[in-house]
mmCIF file of C-alpha atoms in Angstrom:
data_model
loop_
_atom_site.group_PDB
_atom_site.id
_atom_site.type_symbol
_atom_site.label_atom_id
_atom_site.label_comp_id
_atom_site.label_asym_id
_atom_site.label_seq_id
_atom_site.Cartn_x
_atom_site.Cartn_y
_atom_site.Cartn_z
ATOM 1 C CA MET A 1 221.238 -9.684 66.022
ATOM 2 C CA ASN A 2 218.027 -11.707 65.684
ATOM 3 C CA ASN A 3 218.061 -15.335 64.646
ATOM 4 C CA ILE A 4 215.500 -15.024 61.817
ATOM 5 C CA LYS A 5 214.414 -18.215 60.057
ATOM 6 C CA GLU A 6 212.169 -18.319 57.014
ATOM 7 C CA ILE A 7 209.377 -20.865 57.341
ATOM 8 C CA THR A 8 209.767 -23.753 54.923
ATOM 9 C CA ASP A 9 208.123 -26.591 56.863
ATOM 10 C CA PHE A 10 204.642 -26.144 58.381
ATOM 11 C CA SER A 11 205.114 -29.304 60.469
ATOM 12 C CA ALA A 12 208.161 -28.016 62.357
ATOM 13 C CA SER A 13 207.614 -28.577 66.079
ATOM 14 C CA GLU A 14 208.750 -25.015 66.873
ATOM 15 C CA LEU A 15 205.587 -23.774 65.162
ATOM 16 C CA ASP A 16 203.173 -25.900 67.211
ATOM 17 C CA VAL A 17 202.543 -23.017 69.596
ATOM 18 C CA TYR A 18 201.175 -20.944 66.703
ATOM 19 C CA ALA A 19 199.608 -23.591 64.472
ATOM 20 C CA ARG A 20 198.487 -26.656 66.389
ATOM 21 C CA LEU A 21 197.988 -25.925 70.082
ATOM 22 C CA THR A 22 194.673 -24.486 71.220
ATOM 23 C CA GLU A 23 194.597 -21.624 73.693
ATOM 24 C CA ALA A 24 193.297 -24.017 76.332
ATOM 25 C CA GLN A 25 196.336 -26.231 75.725
ATOM 26 C CA LEU A 26 198.655 -23.230 75.928
ATOM 27 C CA LEU A 27 197.037 -22.230 79.236
ATOM 28 C CA ASN A 28 197.917 -25.657 80.702
ATOM 29 C CA ARG A 29 195.415 -25.659 83.567
ATOM 30 C CA GLU A 30 197.064 -28.680 85.211
ATOM 31 C CA PHE A 31 200.482 -26.980 85.344
ATOM 32 C CA PRO A 32 199.812 -23.241 84.853
ATOM 33 C CA GLU A 33 203.411 -22.357 85.715
ATOM 34 C CA ARG A 34 204.357 -24.069 82.438
ATOM 35 C CA GLY A 35 201.732 -22.214 80.404
ATOM 36 C CA PHE A 36 202.165 -19.878 77.452
ATOM 37 C CA PHE A 37 200.106 -17.241 75.685
ATOM 38 C CA ILE A 38 200.243 -15.541 72.292
ATOM 39 C CA ALA A 39 200.582 -11.765 72.123
ATOM 40 C CA GLU A 40 199.449 -10.240 68.824
ATOM 41 C CA SER A 41 200.642 -6.944 67.290
ATOM 42 C CA PRO A 42 203.740 -4.891 68.167
ATOM 43 C CA LYS A 43 201.808 -2.707 70.644
ATOM 44 C CA VAL A 44 200.507 -5.668 72.659
ATOM 45 C CA ILE A 45 203.863 -7.456 72.540
ATOM 46 C CA GLY A 46 205.638 -4.297 73.651
ATOM 47 C CA ARG A 47 203.342 -3.836 76.635
ATOM 48 C CA ALA A 48 203.816 -7.485 77.628
ATOM 49 C CA LEU A 49 207.592 -7.012 77.504
ATOM 50 C CA ASP A 50 207.264 -3.819 79.564
ATOM 51 C CA ALA A 51 205.389 -5.870 82.178
ATOM 52 C CA GLY A 52 208.215 -8.386 82.382
ATOM 53 C CA TYR A 53 206.761 -11.297 80.419
ATOM 54 C CA GLU A 54 209.404 -13.572 78.882
ATOM 55 C CA PRO A 55 209.273 -14.161 75.099
ATOM 56 C CA VAL A 56 209.810 -17.673 73.753
ATOM 57 C CA SER A 57 209.647 -17.124 69.989
ATOM 58 C CA CYS A 58 208.202 -14.744 67.435
ATOM 59 C CA LEU A 59 206.285 -15.099 64.175
ATOM 60 C CA ILE A 60 206.449 -12.145 61.820
ATOM 61 C CA GLU A 61 205.412 -11.143 58.337
ATOM 62 C CA LYS A 62 208.479 -10.484 56.199
ATOM 63 C CA ARG A 63 207.636 -6.895 55.383
ATOM 64 C CA HIS A 64 207.397 -6.000 59.065
ATOM 65 C CA ILE A 65 210.955 -7.078 59.884
ATOM 66 C CA GLU A 66 212.191 -3.638 58.851
ATOM 67 C CA GLY A 67 208.818 -2.012 59.479
ATOM 68 C CA GLU A 68 206.415 -2.068 62.427
ATOM 69 C CA GLY A 69 208.124 -5.034 64.051
ATOM 70 C CA ARG A 70 211.617 -3.597 64.025
ATOM 71 C CA GLU A 71 211.496 -2.089 67.508
ATOM 72 C CA ILE A 72 210.160 -5.308 69.048
ATOM 73 C CA LEU A 73 212.794 -7.425 67.312
ATOM 74 C CA ALA A 74 215.464 -5.179 68.816
ATOM 75 C CA ARG A 75 214.105 -6.078 72.270
ATOM 76 C CA ILE A 76 213.994 -9.863 71.760
ATOM 77 C CA LYS A 77 217.351 -10.568 70.129
ATOM 78 C CA ASP A 78 217.904 -13.841 71.984
ATOM 79 C CA VAL A 79 214.727 -15.655 70.871
ATOM 80 C CA PRO A 80 214.062 -17.411 67.542
ATOM 81 C CA VAL A 81 212.075 -15.439 64.976
ATOM 82 C CA PHE A 82 210.127 -17.190 62.211
ATOM 83 C CA CYS A 83 209.065 -15.263 59.120
ATOM 84 C CA ALA A 84 207.049 -15.701 55.921
ATOM 85 C CA GLU A 85 204.776 -13.748 53.610
ATOM 86 C CA SER A 86 201.350 -12.812 55.003
ATOM 87 C CA GLU A 87 199.429 -15.390 52.958
ATOM 88 C CA LEU A 88 201.620 -18.209 54.231
ATOM 89 C CA LEU A 89 201.315 -17.069 57.837
ATOM 90 C CA ALA A 90 197.522 -16.928 57.523
ATOM 91 C CA GLN A 91 197.531 -20.536 56.272
ATOM 92 C CA LEU A 92 199.713 -21.549 59.213
ATOM 93 C CA THR A 93 197.758 -19.836 61.984
ATOM 94 C CA GLY A 94 194.266 -19.859 60.484
ATOM 95 C CA PHE A 95 193.821 -16.080 60.762
ATOM 96 C CA LYS A 96 195.335 -12.880 59.412
ATOM 97 C CA LEU A 97 197.906 -11.453 61.802
ATOM 98 C CA THR A 98 197.178 -7.997 63.245
ATOM 99 C CA ARG A 99 200.133 -5.778 62.324
ATOM 100 C CA GLY A 100 201.875 -8.899 61.046
ATOM 101 C CA MET A 101 203.355 -10.137 64.310
ATOM 102 C CA LEU A 102 202.809 -12.774 67.014
ATOM 103 C CA CYS A 103 204.961 -13.568 70.025
ATOM 104 C CA ALA A 104 204.736 -16.669 72.214
ATOM 105 C CA MET A 105 205.394 -15.748 75.844
ATOM 106 C CA LYS A 106 205.604 -17.530 79.177
ATOM 107 C CA ARG A 107 202.810 -16.988 81.679
ATOM 108 C CA LYS A 108 203.467 -15.752 85.205
ATOM 109 C CA PRO A 109 201.929 -17.170 88.399
ATOM 110 C CA LEU A 110 198.700 -15.328 89.168
ATOM 111 C CA PRO A 111 198.458 -13.444 92.482
ATOM 112 C CA ASP A 112 195.482 -14.043 94.760
ATOM 113 C CA ALA A 113 192.642 -11.560 95.130
ATOM 114 C CA ALA A 114 193.794 -10.286 98.511
ATOM 115 C CA GLU A 115 197.216 -9.451 97.125
ATOM 116 C CA ILE A 116 196.043 -7.362 94.189
ATOM 117 C CA CYS A 117 193.199 -5.685 96.093
ATOM 118 C CA LYS A 118 195.423 -4.395 98.889
ATOM 119 C CA GLY A 119 195.084 -0.611 99.035
ATOM 120 C CA LYS A 120 192.562 -0.547 96.149
ATOM 121 C CA ARG A 121 189.352 1.559 96.188
ATOM 122 C CA ARG A 122 187.550 0.566 93.001
ATOM 123 C CA ILE A 123 187.644 -2.901 91.498
ATOM 124 C CA VAL A 124 185.747 -4.776 88.786
ATOM 125 C CA VAL A 125 184.394 -8.309 89.096
ATOM 126 C CA LEU A 126 183.476 -10.132 85.889
ATOM 127 C CA ASP A 127 180.966 -12.908 86.469
ATOM 128 C CA ARG A 128 181.057 -15.625 83.787
ATOM 129 C CA VAL A 129 181.885 -13.244 80.923
ATOM 130 C CA MET A 130 182.902 -15.848 78.368
ATOM 131 C CA ASN A 131 183.539 -13.842 75.203
ATOM 132 C CA PRO A 132 187.265 -12.945 75.001
ATOM 133 C CA THR A 133 186.469 -9.810 72.991
ATOM 134 C CA ASN A 134 184.230 -8.546 75.811
ATOM 135 C CA VAL A 135 186.812 -9.453 78.462
ATOM 136 C CA GLY A 136 189.465 -7.489 76.567
ATOM 137 C CA ALA A 137 187.178 -4.494 76.032
ATOM 138 C CA VAL A 138 186.097 -4.378 79.692
ATOM 139 C CA ILE A 139 189.707 -4.548 80.866
ATOM 140 C CA ARG A 140 190.658 -1.709 78.516
ATOM 141 C CA SER A 141 187.823 0.411 79.940
ATOM 142 C CA ALA A 142 188.813 -0.499 83.499
ATOM 143 C CA ALA A 143 192.420 0.548 82.911
ATOM 144 C CA ALA A 144 191.443 3.794 81.196
ATOM 145 C CA LEU A 145 188.595 4.927 83.434
ATOM 146 C CA GLY A 146 189.793 4.772 87.007
ATOM 147 C CA MET A 147 189.376 1.152 88.104
ATOM 148 C CA ASP A 148 192.224 -0.264 90.187
ATOM 149 C CA ALA A 149 191.966 -4.006 89.467
ATOM 150 C CA VAL A 150 189.887 -6.655 87.684
ATOM 151 C CA LEU A 151 188.822 -9.963 89.228
ATOM 152 C CA LEU A 152 187.310 -12.742 87.133
ATOM 153 C CA SER A 153 185.062 -15.596 88.193
ATOM 154 C CA PRO A 154 186.229 -19.132 87.280
ATOM 155 C CA GLY A 155 183.811 -19.184 84.309
ATOM 156 C CA CYS A 156 185.321 -16.173 82.532
ATOM 157 C CA SER A 157 187.453 -16.185 79.408
ATOM 158 C CA ASP A 158 191.168 -15.764 80.130
ATOM 159 C CA PRO A 159 192.481 -12.189 79.663
ATOM 160 C CA LEU A 160 195.672 -13.551 78.075
ATOM 161 C CA TYR A 161 193.857 -15.321 75.282
ATOM 162 C CA ARG A 162 195.143 -13.810 72.059
ATOM 163 C CA ARG A 163 191.924 -12.026 71.093
ATOM 164 C CA ALA A 164 191.267 -10.683 74.603
ATOM 165 C CA ALA A 165 194.761 -9.234 74.939
ATOM 166 C CA ARG A 166 194.600 -7.765 71.434
ATOM 167 C CA VAL A 167 191.199 -6.099 71.972
ATOM 168 C CA SER A 168 192.473 -4.705 75.267
ATOM 169 C CA MET A 169 195.317 -3.060 73.296
ATOM 170 C CA GLY A 170 197.722 -4.589 75.796
ATOM 171 C CA THR A 171 196.103 -3.002 78.852
ATOM 172 C CA VAL A 172 195.873 -6.527 80.333
ATOM 173 C CA PHE A 173 199.538 -5.878 81.132
ATOM 174 C CA GLN A 174 198.870 -2.451 82.659
ATOM 175 C CA ILE A 175 196.182 -3.167 85.271
ATOM 176 C CA ASP A 176 196.193 -5.762 88.059
ATOM 177 C CA TRP A 177 193.920 -8.762 87.477
ATOM 178 C CA THR A 178 193.467 -12.312 88.648
ATOM 179 C CA PHE A 179 190.894 -15.109 88.883
ATOM 180 C CA LEU A 180 188.770 -15.654 91.968
ATOM 181 C CA LYS A 181 189.083 -19.092 93.536
ATOM 182 C CA LYS A 182 185.349 -19.803 93.377
ATOM 183 C CA GLU A 183 182.036 -18.389 92.232
ATOM 184 C CA GLY A 184 180.267 -15.859 94.451
ATOM 185 C CA LEU A 185 181.326 -12.701 96.240
ATOM 186 C CA GLU A 186 182.620 -14.159 99.488
ATOM 187 C CA GLU A 187 186.246 -13.274 98.718
ATOM 188 C CA ILE A 188 185.285 -9.713 97.762
ATOM 189 C CA LYS A 189 183.174 -9.117 100.856
ATOM 190 C CA ALA A 190 185.968 -10.460 103.057
ATOM 191 C CA LEU A 191 188.259 -7.756 101.663
ATOM 192 C CA GLY A 192 185.907 -4.991 102.775
ATOM 193 C CA PHE A 193 184.341 -4.084 99.432
ATOM 194 C CA ARG A 194 180.693 -3.119 99.019
ATOM 195 C CA ALA A 195 179.348 -4.868 95.922
ATOM 196 C CA VAL A 196 177.511 -3.028 93.138
ATOM 197 C CA ALA A 197 175.444 -5.267 90.840
ATOM 198 C CA MET A 198 175.002 -3.758 87.376
ATOM 199 C CA ALA A 199 171.487 -5.009 86.680
ATOM 200 C CA LEU A 200 168.147 -3.839 85.317
ATOM 201 C CA ARG A 201 165.816 -3.874 88.291
ATOM 202 C CA ASP A 202 162.921 -1.579 89.237
ATOM 203 C CA ASN A 203 164.631 -0.756 92.529
ATOM 204 C CA SER A 204 168.064 -0.093 90.978
ATOM 205 C CA LEU A 205 169.924 3.104 91.840
ATOM 206 C CA SER A 206 171.103 5.339 89.028
ATOM 207 C CA VAL A 207 174.817 4.947 88.325
ATOM 208 C CA ASP A 208 175.350 8.589 89.348
ATOM 209 C CA ASP A 209 173.641 8.217 92.754
ATOM 210 C CA PRO A 210 175.798 10.115 95.312
ATOM 211 C CA ARG A 211 175.568 7.235 97.791
ATOM 212 C CA LEU A 212 177.824 5.196 95.510
ATOM 213 C CA ALA A 213 180.481 7.880 95.229
ATOM 214 C CA ALA A 214 180.545 8.167 99.017
ATOM 215 C CA GLU A 215 181.534 4.520 99.492
ATOM 216 C CA GLU A 216 185.195 4.021 100.382
ATOM 217 C CA LYS A 217 185.587 0.656 98.604
ATOM 218 C CA LEU A 218 183.363 -0.491 95.733
ATOM 219 C CA ALA A 219 183.388 -3.652 93.629
ATOM 220 C CA VAL A 220 181.483 -3.257 90.353
ATOM 221 C CA ILE A 221 179.969 -6.610 89.338
ATOM 222 C CA MET A 222 179.404 -7.136 85.592
ATOM 223 C CA GLY A 223 177.429 -10.142 84.346
ATOM 224 C CA THR A 224 177.658 -12.578 81.482
ATOM 225 C CA GLU A 225 176.566 -11.752 77.953
ATOM 226 C CA GLY A 226 172.820 -12.020 77.381
ATOM 227 C CA ASP A 227 171.612 -13.205 80.787
ATOM 228 C CA GLY A 228 173.492 -10.699 82.920
ATOM 229 C CA LEU A 229 173.902 -11.395 86.637
ATOM 230 C CA SER A 230 172.017 -14.234 88.301
ATOM 231 C CA ASP A 231 169.401 -13.524 90.957
ATOM 232 C CA GLY A 232 171.680 -15.178 93.506
ATOM 233 C CA THR A 233 174.605 -12.880 92.692
ATOM 234 C CA ILE A 234 172.382 -9.788 92.798
ATOM 235 C CA ALA A 235 171.084 -10.869 96.210
ATOM 236 C CA GLU A 236 174.679 -10.983 97.497
ATOM 237 C CA CYS A 237 175.301 -7.362 96.447
ATOM 238 C CA ASP A 238 174.894 -4.258 98.581
ATOM 239 C CA PHE A 239 173.535 -2.105 95.736
ATOM 240 C CA THR A 240 171.795 -2.760 92.441
ATOM 241 C CA VAL A 241 172.652 -0.110 89.861
ATOM 242 C CA ARG A 242 171.468 0.686 86.357
ATOM 243 C CA ILE A 243 172.472 3.075 83.596
ATOM 244 C CA PRO A 244 169.474 5.252 82.600
ATOM 245 C CA MET A 245 168.286 4.403 79.062
ATOM 246 C CA HIS A 246 166.489 6.499 76.435
ATOM 247 C CA HIS A 247 164.557 6.001 73.163
ATOM 248 C CA GLY A 248 163.222 2.625 74.267
ATOM 249 C CA VAL A 249 166.645 0.985 74.482
ATOM 250 C CA ASP A 250 166.588 -1.604 77.262
ATOM 251 C CA SER A 251 170.280 -2.284 77.847
ATOM 252 C CA LEU A 252 173.873 -1.981 76.648
ATOM 253 C CA ASN A 253 176.408 -4.618 75.714
ATOM 254 C CA VAL A 254 178.589 -5.492 78.732
ATOM 255 C CA ALA A 255 181.614 -3.787 77.169
ATOM 256 C CA ALA A 256 179.729 -0.536 76.478
ATOM 257 C CA ALA A 257 178.032 -0.606 79.883
ATOM 258 C CA SER A 258 181.386 -1.082 81.593
ATOM 259 C CA ALA A 259 182.775 2.123 80.070
ATOM 260 C CA VAL A 260 179.808 4.183 81.323
ATOM 261 C CA ALA A 261 179.859 2.589 84.786
ATOM 262 C CA PHE A 262 183.606 2.879 85.263
ATOM 263 C CA TYR A 263 183.670 6.500 84.175
ATOM 264 C CA GLN A 264 181.052 7.409 86.768
ATOM 265 C CA LEU A 265 182.039 5.104 89.624
ATOM 266 C CA GLY A 266 185.787 5.533 89.180
ATOM 267 C CA LYS A 267 185.697 9.233 89.956
#
């Protein structure tokens, strides 16, 4: 049976993880093995549990105890559960909870790029994509559309940030991902991947060019919001690729572009 406690004191130290610690503080860059993250919504929490992440505590809207959160609560009987009405929880966290449920969970050590790329054919590299919503959306597309893994440059938003994991619908727990050790494509090239820069250039290949499909190992490089990939990164790539546009539209958002590119290149 769950140990459910109704929230009566906002200042309780057990609630710091939800109310007073930033996501950067939860990440704990100095000691990442001690880090935490917040999973939001029963679906995301469930997928994190399926992937073996360890829950620390749970925050839930009262009406969801016997509703949408019931199945999750049955899986985390040994951790403390804090509850309140939705208005009170919104005051505590500073936002309205999606599906009325949050779960603080322990992070796992991240594998290195070589480990997760072993035996992979199609991977994604995100280069300084800083918006967590875009990171989550790209990862969801990668998981759904045939990509085998996602690598992130050091400047990217963390996929386990609450909003990124929520937008991904928990697919951050269903596809391999990790951070590269440094900027640039040296690690990728060393693993035998041919790099595809998604960029608007006059000499770009169309995303459906048969030469791309013929490559044994491809890394699809997606750039930061607004500026896209730098000239230096494009110069490191083996191919420059664009998605044909119509009606005078010049480009797509990185999340939308990723879905089109992954569908075609993941075949």
